[in-house]
XYZ file of C-alpha atoms in Angstrom:
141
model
C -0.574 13.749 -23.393
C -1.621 10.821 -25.271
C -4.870 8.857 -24.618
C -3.347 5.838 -22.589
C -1.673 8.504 -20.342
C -4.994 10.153 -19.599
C -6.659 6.879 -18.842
C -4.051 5.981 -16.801
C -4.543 8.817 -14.385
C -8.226 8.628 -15.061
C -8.072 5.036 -13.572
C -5.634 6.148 -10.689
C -8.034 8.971 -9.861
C -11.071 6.642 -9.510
C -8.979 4.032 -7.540
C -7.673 6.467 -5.043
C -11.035 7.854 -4.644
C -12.381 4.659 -3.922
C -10.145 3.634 -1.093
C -10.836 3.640 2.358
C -9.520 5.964 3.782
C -8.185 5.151 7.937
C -10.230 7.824 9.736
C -13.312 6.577 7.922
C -12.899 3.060 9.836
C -13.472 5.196 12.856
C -17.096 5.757 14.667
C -17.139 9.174 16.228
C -18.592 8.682 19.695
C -19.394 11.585 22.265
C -19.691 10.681 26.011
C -20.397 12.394 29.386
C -19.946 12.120 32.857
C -21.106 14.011 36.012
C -19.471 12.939 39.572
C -21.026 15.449 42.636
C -20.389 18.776 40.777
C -17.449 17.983 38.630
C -18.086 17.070 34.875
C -16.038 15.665 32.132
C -16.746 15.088 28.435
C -14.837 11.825 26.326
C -14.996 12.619 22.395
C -13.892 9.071 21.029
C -13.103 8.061 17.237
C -13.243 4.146 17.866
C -13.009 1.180 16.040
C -12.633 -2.840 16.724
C -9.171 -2.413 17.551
C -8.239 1.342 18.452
C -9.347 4.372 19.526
C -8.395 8.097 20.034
C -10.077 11.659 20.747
C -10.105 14.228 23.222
C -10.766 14.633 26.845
C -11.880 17.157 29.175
C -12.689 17.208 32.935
C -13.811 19.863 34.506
C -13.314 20.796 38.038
C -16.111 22.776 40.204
C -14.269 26.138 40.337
C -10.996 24.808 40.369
C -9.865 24.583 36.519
C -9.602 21.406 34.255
C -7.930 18.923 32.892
C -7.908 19.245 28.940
C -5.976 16.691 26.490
C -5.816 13.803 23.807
C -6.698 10.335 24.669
C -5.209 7.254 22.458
C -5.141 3.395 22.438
C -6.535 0.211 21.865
C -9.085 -1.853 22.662
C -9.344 -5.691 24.252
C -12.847 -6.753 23.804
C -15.113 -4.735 26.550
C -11.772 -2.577 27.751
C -10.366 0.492 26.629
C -6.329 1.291 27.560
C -4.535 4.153 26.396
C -3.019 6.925 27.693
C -4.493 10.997 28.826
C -1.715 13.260 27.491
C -3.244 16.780 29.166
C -2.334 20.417 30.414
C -3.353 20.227 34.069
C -5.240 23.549 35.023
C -3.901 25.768 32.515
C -0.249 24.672 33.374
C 2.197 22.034 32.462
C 1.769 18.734 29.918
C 0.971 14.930 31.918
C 0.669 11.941 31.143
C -1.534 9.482 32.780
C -2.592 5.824 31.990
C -6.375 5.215 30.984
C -8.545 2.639 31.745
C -12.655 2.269 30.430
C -14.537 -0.386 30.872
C -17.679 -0.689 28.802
C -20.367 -2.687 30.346
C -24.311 -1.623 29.472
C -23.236 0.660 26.783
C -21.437 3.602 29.238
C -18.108 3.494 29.861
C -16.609 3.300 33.148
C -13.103 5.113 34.461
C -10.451 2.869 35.658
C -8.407 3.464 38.477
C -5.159 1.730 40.065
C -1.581 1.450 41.071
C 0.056 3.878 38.655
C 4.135 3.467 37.894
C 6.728 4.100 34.994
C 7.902 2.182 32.853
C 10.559 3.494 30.114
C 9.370 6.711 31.220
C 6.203 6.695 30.636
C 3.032 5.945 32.997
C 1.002 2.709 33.437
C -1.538 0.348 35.783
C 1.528 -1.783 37.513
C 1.202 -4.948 35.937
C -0.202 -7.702 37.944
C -2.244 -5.762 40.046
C -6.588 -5.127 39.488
C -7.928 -1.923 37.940
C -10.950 -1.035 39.514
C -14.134 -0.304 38.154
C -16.753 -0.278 40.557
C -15.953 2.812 42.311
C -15.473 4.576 39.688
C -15.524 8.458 39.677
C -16.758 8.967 36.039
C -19.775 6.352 34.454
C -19.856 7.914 31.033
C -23.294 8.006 29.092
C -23.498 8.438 25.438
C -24.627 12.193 24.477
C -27.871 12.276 23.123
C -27.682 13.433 19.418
């Protein structure tokens, strides 16, 4: 190998190195929610645009909810999508809605339908926030 070859993967090396790499662009983010004696727990990698993680709800002595949450982010809302096993059993999918007011983040709900096969909020109709079931706080670190 002669000397330009070796600088040239020297220089590659450092450049690669260097770059950013996606998941980096991503804060990791661990919130919480209690509603009467159920609990659930939002692990979010977020950024300006996107986000994804997990999320689990837990159901007073009837099982849980457990799955990956993705999508993107409108300035103060969250939309995605909760791909989960339901109680130990089969894969769902379920639209997501957050909104983040006061630094917690507050669960969505509304008219749910399909469209291409696959779940959403019916367009044209309100998500609501002020009833919600989960108000997620930031975990203390």
């Amino acid at each position: 190998m002669n000397i330009k070859s070796l600088l040239f993967l020297i220089l590659i090396l450092i450049v690669s190195c260097n770059s950013k790499d996606k998941k980096s662009e991503y804060k990791h983010m661990v919130y919480h929610a209690v509603h009467d004696k159920d609990t659930a727990v939002l692990t979010l990698n977020i950024n300006d645009k996107r986000f994804f993680g997990h999320y689990e709800r837990s159901y007073y002595q009837q099982g849980k909810d457990s799955g990956d949450v993705r999508g993107d982010i409108k300035g103060d809302t969250l939309r995605g999508d909760f791909h989960f096993i339901s109680n130990g059993g089969s894969w769902k999918r379920i639209p997501l809605a957050l909104l983040k007011k006061e630094n917690k983040l507050y669960l969505g709900t509304g008219i749910i339908t399909t469209y291409f096969n696959l779940p959403c909020f019916m367009p044209g109709t309100p998500i609501e926030y002020n009833n919600s079931k989960f108000v997620f706080e930031e975990a203390k670190k």
